[in-house]
Amino acid sequence: MRVFECVCSTRLFFDNSQCLSCGREVGWCPACDGIHALEPLDAGGYRCTNPECGASLLKCANYRDYGVCNRMVELDGQGGAPELCDCCRCNEMIPDLSVDGALTRWAALESAKRRLFYTLDLVELPHPDKHVEGAPLPLSFSFMADALPNDGLWRQVGDQTVYTGHANGHITINVREADDAERERLRVDMGEAHRTLIGHFRHEIGHYYWDLLVQNRDEAACIAVFGDHNSPTYAEALERHYHQGPPAGWELHYVSAYATMHPWEDFAETFALYLDIVSVLDTAKGLGFTRVDHDRSLDQMLIAWQRVGLSINELNRDMGLLDLVPVVLNDSVVEKLRYIDGLVKRACANAYAG
């Protein structure tokens, strides 16, 4: 994640909607792909203050009306513009805003989704828009709740349980995952090294890209690396995992205990790790970390990832925090990452050729 600069020379970060030094409103400009200060226009709207851009912009409706977004939309020559930015227009369902705290949780969900989109765009992965006619497997999101917060706890409402997951291009995230205390409780209960909102998005987008890039296209090669997703069935694998847990010695072959459940989960967990690596290295470079440059080959990326990870792990331990990089990159995991890397780069090349 790059760091940007206000016209007053103050650093701006990806989630900023205001410069904390001069007070100017800022936003993500889709014309130049950056966070920049916004100059109000007499006729309405804003001008991007990036001297190399100067685009005429409006706020995304979710920025203007709710403050849960910081992205802009570009005005066309006739003064028109879409209501929602590229991230927000993928939403099918947002949290119930009549519930206390829902706006804050929605903002956290949108922040994680924007980071997901940034990384997908960084590696040039397609994420087809549901508003584009004929788009293959359009991507969409729902943020739903099966429980409501009450005095710091969550109480069940109704009989419907909302499962975070993916189906046919649609990703659902349970709103409870945007509650820091609840998410940490679940992380500890399930024995997970990490449980984060951005982690959920990266995992579920892995399932999405299995459907988009692997299914009926590259299944044989994927099976050779991750195992046969047809046997056992997903339902059988799920029941076995929750009754027996991961096999002994799973750390030698998998990125997480959950990845042992079924080849689809192994693929999604490994895909999420790949996006972790890309994102952390991009941010480290943007912040001026040394020895993180790479030639985009997986081998060089992994060397840089380990350099950054080991350093920040030690800093986190100094503060009593969780390791940034809890994963040991054994040979099996590297082989799986190599498959993901090839898949991503082929998808990028095919999209560019098209």
mmCIF file of C-alpha atoms in Angstrom:
data_model
loop_
_atom_site.group_PDB
_atom_site.id
_atom_site.type_symbol
_atom_site.label_atom_id
_atom_site.label_comp_id
_atom_site.label_asym_id
_atom_site.label_seq_id
_atom_site.Cartn_x
_atom_site.Cartn_y
_atom_site.Cartn_z
ATOM 1 C CA MET A 1 0.000 0.000 0.000
ATOM 2 C CA ARG A 2 1.519 3.254 -1.122
ATOM 3 C CA VAL A 3 1.673 6.344 1.069
ATOM 4 C CA PHE A 4 0.356 9.540 -0.484
ATOM 5 C CA GLU A 5 0.807 13.257 0.151
ATOM 6 C CA CYS A 6 -1.566 16.147 0.757
ATOM 7 C CA VAL A 7 -0.995 19.527 -0.894
ATOM 8 C CA CYS A 8 0.234 20.676 2.532
ATOM 9 C CA SER A 9 2.958 17.960 2.338
ATOM 10 C CA THR A 10 1.414 15.844 5.113
ATOM 11 C CA ARG A 11 1.401 12.081 4.569
ATOM 12 C CA LEU A 12 -1.922 10.582 3.564
ATOM 13 C CA PHE A 13 -2.815 6.953 4.088
ATOM 14 C CA PHE A 14 -5.195 4.625 2.290
ATOM 15 C CA ASP A 15 -8.103 5.005 4.737
ATOM 16 C CA ASN A 16 -7.896 8.787 5.168
ATOM 17 C CA SER A 17 -10.920 10.923 4.315
ATOM 18 C CA GLN A 18 -9.403 14.084 5.777
ATOM 19 C CA CYS A 19 -5.896 15.490 6.125
ATOM 20 C CA LEU A 20 -5.228 15.599 9.866
ATOM 21 C CA SER A 21 -2.866 18.531 9.414
ATOM 22 C CA CYS A 22 -4.684 21.068 7.195
ATOM 23 C CA GLY A 23 -8.215 19.657 7.466
ATOM 24 C CA ARG A 24 -8.789 19.287 3.719
ATOM 25 C CA GLU A 25 -11.110 16.518 2.579
ATOM 26 C CA VAL A 26 -9.295 13.767 0.726
ATOM 27 C CA GLY A 27 -10.411 10.763 -1.295
ATOM 28 C CA TRP A 28 -9.345 7.997 -3.639
ATOM 29 C CA CYS A 29 -9.257 9.337 -7.186
ATOM 30 C CA PRO A 30 -10.122 6.638 -9.757
ATOM 31 C CA ALA A 31 -8.460 8.662 -12.531
ATOM 32 C CA CYS A 32 -4.960 8.530 -11.007
ATOM 33 C CA ASP A 33 -5.396 5.701 -8.457
ATOM 34 C CA GLY A 34 -4.339 7.565 -5.362
ATOM 35 C CA ILE A 35 -5.457 9.339 -2.179
ATOM 36 C CA HIS A 36 -5.363 13.086 -2.815
ATOM 37 C CA ALA A 37 -6.767 16.306 -1.381
ATOM 38 C CA LEU A 38 -10.043 17.463 -2.906
ATOM 39 C CA GLU A 39 -10.629 21.016 -4.097
ATOM 40 C CA PRO A 40 -14.349 22.001 -4.181
ATOM 41 C CA LEU A 41 -15.588 23.195 -7.584
ATOM 42 C CA ASP A 42 -17.922 26.163 -7.937
ATOM 43 C CA ALA A 43 -20.341 24.130 -10.022
ATOM 44 C CA GLY A 44 -20.344 21.289 -7.490
ATOM 45 C CA GLY A 45 -18.116 18.322 -7.048
ATOM 46 C CA TYR A 46 -14.376 18.349 -6.565
ATOM 47 C CA ARG A 47 -11.089 18.512 -8.411
ATOM 48 C CA CYS A 48 -8.284 16.055 -7.714
ATOM 49 C CA THR A 49 -5.295 18.143 -6.576
ATOM 50 C CA ASN A 50 -2.740 15.704 -7.934
ATOM 51 C CA PRO A 51 -0.924 18.028 -10.391
ATOM 52 C CA GLU A 52 -0.641 15.171 -12.876
ATOM 53 C CA CYS A 53 -4.386 14.484 -12.750
ATOM 54 C CA GLY A 54 -6.874 17.286 -12.030
ATOM 55 C CA ALA A 55 -9.898 15.047 -12.673
ATOM 56 C CA SER A 56 -13.410 16.314 -11.861
ATOM 57 C CA LEU A 57 -14.946 14.093 -9.206
ATOM 58 C CA LEU A 58 -17.943 13.428 -6.989
ATOM 59 C CA LYS A 59 -18.008 11.507 -3.729
ATOM 60 C CA CYS A 60 -19.257 7.932 -3.766
ATOM 61 C CA ALA A 61 -22.761 8.025 -2.253
ATOM 62 C CA ASN A 62 -21.567 5.881 0.651
ATOM 63 C CA TYR A 63 -18.833 8.450 1.313
ATOM 64 C CA ARG A 64 -21.218 11.395 0.986
ATOM 65 C CA ASP A 65 -24.173 9.969 2.935
ATOM 66 C CA TYR A 66 -22.667 7.545 5.457
ATOM 67 C CA GLY A 67 -18.927 8.190 5.722
ATOM 68 C CA VAL A 68 -18.110 4.486 5.305
ATOM 69 C CA CYS A 69 -16.188 4.973 2.059
ATOM 70 C CA ASN A 70 -13.477 7.385 0.910
ATOM 71 C CA ARG A 71 -13.628 6.770 -2.831
ATOM 72 C CA MET A 72 -14.597 9.207 -5.533
ATOM 73 C CA VAL A 73 -16.340 8.703 -8.865
ATOM 74 C CA GLU A 74 -15.249 10.500 -12.014
ATOM 75 C CA LEU A 75 -17.539 12.973 -13.751
ATOM 76 C CA ASP A 76 -18.095 12.426 -17.457
ATOM 77 C CA GLY A 77 -18.124 15.193 -20.021
ATOM 78 C CA GLN A 78 -21.834 15.884 -19.416
ATOM 79 C CA GLY A 79 -21.483 16.209 -15.638
ATOM 80 C CA GLY A 80 -22.834 12.749 -14.906
ATOM 81 C CA ALA A 81 -21.272 10.095 -12.717
ATOM 82 C CA PRO A 82 -22.235 6.756 -11.137
ATOM 83 C CA GLU A 83 -23.695 6.983 -7.640
ATOM 84 C CA LEU A 84 -21.331 4.394 -6.164
ATOM 85 C CA CYS A 85 -17.619 3.701 -6.531
ATOM 86 C CA ASP A 86 -16.229 0.494 -7.967
ATOM 87 C CA CYS A 87 -16.070 -1.116 -4.506
ATOM 88 C CA CYS A 88 -19.479 -0.094 -3.187
ATOM 89 C CA ARG A 89 -21.447 -0.969 -6.312
ATOM 90 C CA CYS A 90 -20.601 -4.646 -5.707
ATOM 91 C CA ASN A 91 -22.787 -4.689 -2.581
ATOM 92 C CA GLU A 92 -26.002 -6.692 -2.591
ATOM 93 C CA MET A 93 -26.793 -6.195 1.090
ATOM 94 C CA ILE A 94 -25.390 -3.890 3.770
ATOM 95 C CA PRO A 95 -25.860 -4.170 7.554
ATOM 96 C CA ASP A 96 -29.136 -3.094 9.123
ATOM 97 C CA LEU A 97 -28.302 0.508 10.077
ATOM 98 C CA SER A 98 -31.113 0.656 12.622
ATOM 99 C CA VAL A 99 -28.967 -1.592 14.843
ATOM 100 C CA ASP A 100 -26.704 0.241 17.258
ATOM 101 C CA GLY A 101 -23.084 0.031 16.108
ATOM 102 C CA ALA A 102 -23.935 -1.220 12.618
ATOM 103 C CA LEU A 103 -22.548 1.875 10.877
ATOM 104 C CA THR A 104 -19.159 1.422 12.557
ATOM 105 C CA ARG A 105 -19.065 -2.258 11.606
ATOM 106 C CA TRP A 106 -20.084 -1.482 8.040
ATOM 107 C CA ALA A 107 -17.248 1.049 7.798
ATOM 108 C CA ALA A 108 -14.787 -1.624 8.947
ATOM 109 C CA LEU A 109 -16.126 -4.087 6.364
ATOM 110 C CA GLU A 110 -15.843 -1.528 3.574
ATOM 111 C CA SER A 111 -12.301 -0.630 4.610
ATOM 112 C CA ALA A 112 -11.243 -4.277 4.361
ATOM 113 C CA LYS A 113 -13.017 -4.646 1.012
ATOM 114 C CA ARG A 114 -11.221 -1.594 -0.411
ATOM 115 C CA ARG A 115 -7.887 -3.112 0.615
ATOM 116 C CA LEU A 116 -8.877 -6.345 -1.088
ATOM 117 C CA PHE A 117 -9.699 -4.506 -4.315
ATOM 118 C CA TYR A 118 -6.439 -2.563 -4.150
ATOM 119 C CA THR A 119 -4.431 -5.798 -3.984
ATOM 120 C CA LEU A 120 -6.459 -7.479 -6.739
ATOM 121 C CA ASP A 121 -5.814 -4.466 -8.955
ATOM 122 C CA LEU A 122 -2.139 -4.493 -7.983
ATOM 123 C CA VAL A 123 -1.694 -8.033 -9.337
ATOM 124 C CA GLU A 124 -4.112 -7.195 -12.192
ATOM 125 C CA LEU A 125 -6.606 -9.919 -11.387
ATOM 126 C CA PRO A 126 -10.004 -9.470 -13.038
ATOM 127 C CA HIS A 127 -12.999 -9.052 -10.736
ATOM 128 C CA PRO A 128 -15.950 -8.807 -13.137
ATOM 129 C CA ASP A 129 -18.538 -6.149 -12.338
ATOM 130 C CA LYS A 130 -22.139 -7.296 -12.013
ATOM 131 C CA HIS A 131 -23.233 -4.100 -13.807
ATOM 132 C CA VAL A 132 -21.334 -5.037 -16.969
ATOM 133 C CA GLU A 133 -23.512 -7.077 -19.311
ATOM 134 C CA GLY A 134 -22.105 -10.510 -20.048
ATOM 135 C CA ALA A 135 -19.408 -10.322 -17.349
ATOM 136 C CA PRO A 136 -18.270 -13.852 -16.333
ATOM 137 C CA LEU A 137 -19.130 -14.707 -12.717
ATOM 138 C CA PRO A 138 -19.782 -11.138 -11.512
ATOM 139 C CA LEU A 139 -18.465 -10.453 -8.000
ATOM 140 C CA SER A 140 -20.856 -9.275 -5.281
ATOM 141 C CA PHE A 141 -21.022 -9.008 -1.483
ATOM 142 C CA SER A 142 -23.547 -9.210 1.348
ATOM 143 C CA PHE A 143 -22.895 -8.144 4.936
ATOM 144 C CA MET A 144 -25.478 -9.893 7.113
ATOM 145 C CA ALA A 145 -26.078 -10.687 10.777
ATOM 146 C CA ASP A 146 -27.610 -13.609 12.624
ATOM 147 C CA ALA A 147 -27.123 -11.965 16.018
ATOM 148 C CA LEU A 148 -27.351 -8.508 17.568
ATOM 149 C CA PRO A 149 -24.973 -6.892 20.080
ATOM 150 C CA ASN A 150 -26.368 -6.306 23.545
ATOM 151 C CA ASP A 151 -24.270 -4.964 26.434
ATOM 152 C CA GLY A 152 -21.071 -6.120 24.801
ATOM 153 C CA LEU A 153 -22.379 -9.609 24.019
ATOM 154 C CA TRP A 154 -24.182 -11.015 20.991
ATOM 155 C CA ARG A 155 -27.672 -12.495 21.208
ATOM 156 C CA GLN A 156 -29.245 -14.703 18.557
ATOM 157 C CA VAL A 157 -32.198 -13.331 16.591
ATOM 158 C CA GLY A 158 -34.419 -15.734 14.726
ATOM 159 C CA ASP A 159 -33.362 -19.148 13.450
ATOM 160 C CA GLN A 160 -31.191 -18.184 10.500
ATOM 161 C CA THR A 161 -27.449 -18.592 10.885
ATOM 162 C CA VAL A 162 -25.323 -16.452 8.574
ATOM 163 C CA TYR A 163 -22.199 -18.237 7.406
ATOM 164 C CA THR A 164 -19.265 -16.325 6.023
ATOM 165 C CA GLY A 165 -18.651 -17.911 2.640
ATOM 166 C CA HIS A 166 -18.751 -17.804 -1.143
ATOM 167 C CA ALA A 167 -21.238 -19.171 -3.665
ATOM 168 C CA ASN A 168 -21.434 -18.458 -7.403
ATOM 169 C CA GLY A 169 -19.569 -15.156 -7.273
ATOM 170 C CA HIS A 170 -21.348 -13.912 -4.140
ATOM 171 C CA ILE A 171 -19.366 -13.422 -0.917
ATOM 172 C CA THR A 172 -21.207 -13.195 2.405
ATOM 173 C CA ILE A 173 -19.495 -11.864 5.537
ATOM 174 C CA ASN A 174 -21.149 -12.191 8.938
ATOM 175 C CA VAL A 175 -21.289 -8.717 10.496
ATOM 176 C CA ARG A 176 -20.126 -10.182 13.824
ATOM 177 C CA GLU A 177 -16.671 -10.489 12.276
ATOM 178 C CA ALA A 178 -16.464 -6.673 12.312
ATOM 179 C CA ASP A 179 -16.716 -6.693 16.116
ATOM 180 C CA ASP A 180 -13.125 -6.825 17.384
ATOM 181 C CA ALA A 181 -13.957 -8.486 20.699
ATOM 182 C CA GLU A 182 -16.214 -11.119 19.136
ATOM 183 C CA ARG A 183 -13.721 -11.885 16.400
ATOM 184 C CA GLU A 184 -10.901 -12.311 18.939
ATOM 185 C CA ARG A 185 -13.080 -14.633 21.007
ATOM 186 C CA LEU A 186 -13.706 -16.772 17.935
ATOM 187 C CA ARG A 187 -10.004 -16.712 17.036
ATOM 188 C CA VAL A 188 -9.056 -18.069 20.456
ATOM 189 C CA ASP A 189 -11.908 -20.611 20.524
ATOM 190 C CA MET A 190 -10.878 -21.968 17.126
ATOM 191 C CA GLY A 191 -7.142 -21.933 17.802
ATOM 192 C CA GLU A 192 -6.315 -19.646 14.880
ATOM 193 C CA ALA A 193 -3.046 -17.739 14.575
ATOM 194 C CA HIS A 194 -4.905 -14.858 12.926
ATOM 195 C CA ARG A 195 -8.566 -13.986 12.411
ATOM 196 C CA THR A 196 -9.062 -10.643 10.701
ATOM 197 C CA LEU A 197 -11.603 -8.981 8.471
ATOM 198 C CA ILE A 198 -9.150 -8.640 5.603
ATOM 199 C CA GLY A 199 -8.261 -12.297 6.129
ATOM 200 C CA HIS A 200 -11.894 -13.301 5.610
ATOM 201 C CA PHE A 201 -12.091 -11.288 2.399
ATOM 202 C CA ARG A 202 -8.848 -12.780 1.063
ATOM 203 C CA HIS A 203 -9.931 -16.315 1.917
ATOM 204 C CA GLU A 204 -13.376 -15.994 0.320
ATOM 205 C CA ILE A 205 -11.966 -14.329 -2.781
ATOM 206 C CA GLY A 206 -9.778 -17.427 -3.086
ATOM 207 C CA HIS A 207 -12.937 -19.521 -3.448
ATOM 208 C CA TYR A 208 -14.194 -17.003 -5.992
ATOM 209 C CA TYR A 209 -11.058 -17.338 -8.119
ATOM 210 C CA TRP A 210 -11.196 -21.133 -7.930
ATOM 211 C CA ASP A 211 -14.609 -20.883 -9.601
ATOM 212 C CA LEU A 212 -13.470 -18.210 -12.068
ATOM 213 C CA LEU A 213 -10.028 -19.509 -13.039
ATOM 214 C CA VAL A 214 -9.815 -23.208 -12.119
ATOM 215 C CA GLN A 215 -13.232 -24.827 -12.485
ATOM 216 C CA ASN A 216 -13.525 -26.557 -15.883
ATOM 217 C CA ARG A 217 -10.276 -24.856 -16.897
ATOM 218 C CA ASP A 218 -7.315 -26.055 -14.840
ATOM 219 C CA GLU A 219 -8.758 -28.658 -12.487
ATOM 220 C CA ALA A 220 -6.292 -31.445 -13.294
ATOM 221 C CA ALA A 221 -3.267 -29.254 -12.532
ATOM 222 C CA CYS A 222 -4.915 -27.959 -9.357
ATOM 223 C CA ILE A 223 -5.706 -31.509 -8.185
ATOM 224 C CA ALA A 224 -2.058 -32.483 -8.692
ATOM 225 C CA VAL A 225 -1.050 -29.787 -6.173
ATOM 226 C CA PHE A 226 -3.946 -29.544 -3.707
ATOM 227 C CA GLY A 227 -5.576 -32.966 -3.968
ATOM 228 C CA ASP A 228 -8.849 -34.191 -5.428
ATOM 229 C CA HIS A 229 -11.732 -31.898 -4.494
ATOM 230 C CA ASN A 230 -14.215 -34.549 -5.651
ATOM 231 C CA SER A 231 -13.258 -37.148 -3.051
ATOM 232 C CA PRO A 232 -14.170 -36.924 -0.279
ATOM 233 C CA THR A 233 -17.102 -34.629 -0.866
ATOM 234 C CA TYR A 234 -17.014 -31.254 0.840
ATOM 235 C CA ALA A 235 -19.808 -32.298 3.255
ATOM 236 C CA GLU A 236 -17.901 -35.460 4.237
ATOM 237 C CA ALA A 237 -14.673 -33.517 4.691
ATOM 238 C CA LEU A 238 -16.416 -30.875 6.802
ATOM 239 C CA GLU A 239 -17.937 -33.465 9.139
ATOM 240 C CA ARG A 240 -14.635 -35.290 9.499
ATOM 241 C CA HIS A 241 -12.702 -32.081 10.219
ATOM 242 C CA TYR A 242 -15.011 -30.904 12.984
ATOM 243 C CA HIS A 243 -15.127 -34.345 14.584
ATOM 244 C CA GLN A 244 -11.461 -35.297 14.272
ATOM 245 C CA GLY A 245 -9.609 -32.010 13.772
ATOM 246 C CA PRO A 246 -6.511 -31.623 11.591
ATOM 247 C CA PRO A 247 -4.143 -34.565 11.142
ATOM 248 C CA ALA A 248 -0.954 -34.769 13.179
ATOM 249 C CA GLY A 249 1.947 -33.013 11.517
ATOM 250 C CA TRP A 250 -0.261 -30.839 9.349
ATOM 251 C CA GLU A 251 2.236 -27.970 9.729
ATOM 252 C CA LEU A 252 4.590 -29.783 7.335
ATOM 253 C CA HIS A 253 2.187 -29.549 4.399
ATOM 254 C CA TYR A 254 -0.442 -26.859 4.982
ATOM 255 C CA VAL A 255 -0.632 -23.144 5.632
ATOM 256 C CA SER A 256 -3.208 -23.608 8.422
ATOM 257 C CA ALA A 257 -5.150 -26.287 10.263
ATOM 258 C CA TYR A 258 -8.310 -25.222 8.416
ATOM 259 C CA ALA A 259 -6.571 -25.829 5.087
ATOM 260 C CA THR A 260 -6.410 -29.551 5.925
ATOM 261 C CA MET A 261 -10.185 -29.881 5.781
ATOM 262 C CA HIS A 262 -10.624 -30.090 1.993
ATOM 263 C CA PRO A 263 -8.661 -29.136 -1.154
ATOM 264 C CA TRP A 264 -10.986 -26.173 -1.733
ATOM 265 C CA GLU A 265 -10.106 -24.777 1.699
ATOM 266 C CA ASP A 266 -6.430 -25.507 1.123
ATOM 267 C CA PHE A 267 -6.612 -23.524 -2.119
ATOM 268 C CA ALA A 268 -8.460 -20.604 -0.465
ATOM 269 C CA GLU A 269 -6.093 -20.464 2.512
ATOM 270 C CA THR A 270 -3.058 -20.532 0.217
ATOM 271 C CA PHE A 271 -4.603 -17.895 -2.044
ATOM 272 C CA ALA A 272 -5.157 -15.673 1.008
ATOM 273 C CA LEU A 273 -1.502 -16.129 2.003
ATOM 274 C CA TYR A 274 -0.436 -15.120 -1.519
ATOM 275 C CA LEU A 275 -2.449 -11.898 -1.223
ATOM 276 C CA ASP A 276 -0.977 -11.340 2.261
ATOM 277 C CA ILE A 277 2.513 -11.532 0.772
ATOM 278 C CA VAL A 278 1.728 -9.191 -2.125
ATOM 279 C CA SER A 279 0.045 -6.660 0.152
ATOM 280 C CA VAL A 280 2.680 -6.618 2.897
ATOM 281 C CA LEU A 281 5.540 -6.263 0.411
ATOM 282 C CA ASP A 282 3.763 -3.417 -1.385
ATOM 283 C CA THR A 283 3.184 -1.568 1.894
ATOM 284 C CA ALA A 284 6.727 -2.213 3.119
ATOM 285 C CA LYS A 285 8.087 -0.748 -0.103
ATOM 286 C CA GLY A 286 5.746 2.235 0.131
ATOM 287 C CA LEU A 287 6.944 2.942 3.677
ATOM 288 C CA GLY A 288 10.578 2.834 2.624
ATOM 289 C CA PHE A 289 11.587 -0.525 4.079
ATOM 290 C CA THR A 290 14.939 -1.666 2.758
ATOM 291 C CA ARG A 291 15.594 -4.993 1.002
ATOM 292 C CA VAL A 292 12.003 -5.578 -0.116
ATOM 293 C CA ASP A 293 12.435 -4.949 -3.836
ATOM 294 C CA HIS A 294 11.779 -7.983 -6.015
ATOM 295 C CA ASP A 295 11.374 -8.832 -9.680
ATOM 296 C CA ARG A 296 7.826 -10.215 -9.141
ATOM 297 C CA SER A 297 9.155 -13.762 -9.318
ATOM 298 C CA LEU A 298 7.767 -15.881 -6.494
ATOM 299 C CA ASP A 299 11.221 -16.835 -5.219
ATOM 300 C CA GLN A 300 12.242 -13.199 -4.819
ATOM 301 C CA MET A 301 8.892 -12.325 -3.237
ATOM 302 C CA LEU A 302 9.280 -15.067 -0.643
ATOM 303 C CA ILE A 303 12.806 -13.939 0.258
ATOM 304 C CA ALA A 304 11.545 -10.379 0.769
ATOM 305 C CA TRP A 305 8.484 -11.636 2.695
ATOM 306 C CA GLN A 306 10.648 -13.563 5.124
ATOM 307 C CA ARG A 307 12.943 -10.569 5.657
ATOM 308 C CA VAL A 308 10.022 -8.297 6.464
ATOM 309 C CA GLY A 309 8.170 -10.933 8.463
ATOM 310 C CA LEU A 310 11.028 -11.920 10.741
ATOM 311 C CA SER A 311 11.794 -8.284 11.524
ATOM 312 C CA ILE A 312 8.213 -7.293 12.285
ATOM 313 C CA ASN A 313 7.575 -10.492 14.233
ATOM 314 C CA GLU A 314 10.336 -9.462 16.625
ATOM 315 C CA LEU A 315 8.971 -5.923 16.896
ATOM 316 C CA ASN A 316 5.501 -7.309 17.628
ATOM 317 C CA ARG A 317 6.899 -9.610 20.294
ATOM 318 C CA ASP A 318 8.561 -6.617 21.924
ATOM 319 C CA MET A 319 5.060 -5.178 22.322
ATOM 320 C CA GLY A 320 3.353 -8.464 23.238
ATOM 321 C CA LEU A 321 1.445 -8.604 19.946
ATOM 322 C CA LEU A 322 0.708 -11.494 17.594
ATOM 323 C CA ASP A 323 3.268 -12.372 14.948
ATOM 324 C CA LEU A 324 2.700 -10.608 11.648
ATOM 325 C CA VAL A 325 3.895 -13.749 9.844
ATOM 326 C CA PRO A 326 2.833 -16.902 11.729
ATOM 327 C CA VAL A 327 3.357 -19.194 8.734
ATOM 328 C CA VAL A 328 6.435 -21.346 8.134
ATOM 329 C CA LEU A 329 6.987 -21.628 4.396
ATOM 330 C CA ASN A 330 7.714 -25.330 4.099
ATOM 331 C CA ASP A 331 8.291 -26.960 0.706
ATOM 332 C CA SER A 332 4.669 -28.082 0.327
ATOM 333 C CA VAL A 333 3.310 -24.599 0.976
ATOM 334 C CA VAL A 334 5.827 -23.066 -1.445
ATOM 335 C CA GLU A 335 4.722 -25.539 -4.144
ATOM 336 C CA LYS A 336 1.112 -24.484 -3.594
ATOM 337 C CA LEU A 337 2.052 -20.806 -3.663
ATOM 338 C CA ARG A 338 3.869 -21.447 -6.938
ATOM 339 C CA TYR A 339 0.667 -22.817 -8.452
ATOM 340 C CA ILE A 340 -1.302 -19.767 -7.225
ATOM 341 C CA ASP A 341 1.367 -17.427 -8.569
ATOM 342 C CA GLY A 342 1.217 -19.054 -12.011
ATOM 343 C CA LEU A 343 -2.582 -18.958 -12.004
ATOM 344 C CA VAL A 344 -2.631 -15.248 -11.143
ATOM 345 C CA LYS A 345 -0.039 -14.329 -13.752
ATOM 346 C CA ARG A 346 -1.804 -16.312 -16.480
ATOM 347 C CA ALA A 347 -5.111 -14.641 -15.611
ATOM 348 C CA CYS A 348 -3.410 -11.240 -15.799
ATOM 349 C CA ALA A 349 -1.807 -12.063 -19.162
ATOM 350 C CA ASN A 350 -5.084 -13.376 -20.604
ATOM 351 C CA ALA A 351 -7.013 -10.310 -19.420
ATOM 352 C CA TYR A 352 -4.399 -8.031 -20.961
ATOM 353 C CA ALA A 353 -4.428 -9.969 -24.224
ATOM 354 C CA GLY A 354 -8.212 -9.724 -24.328
#
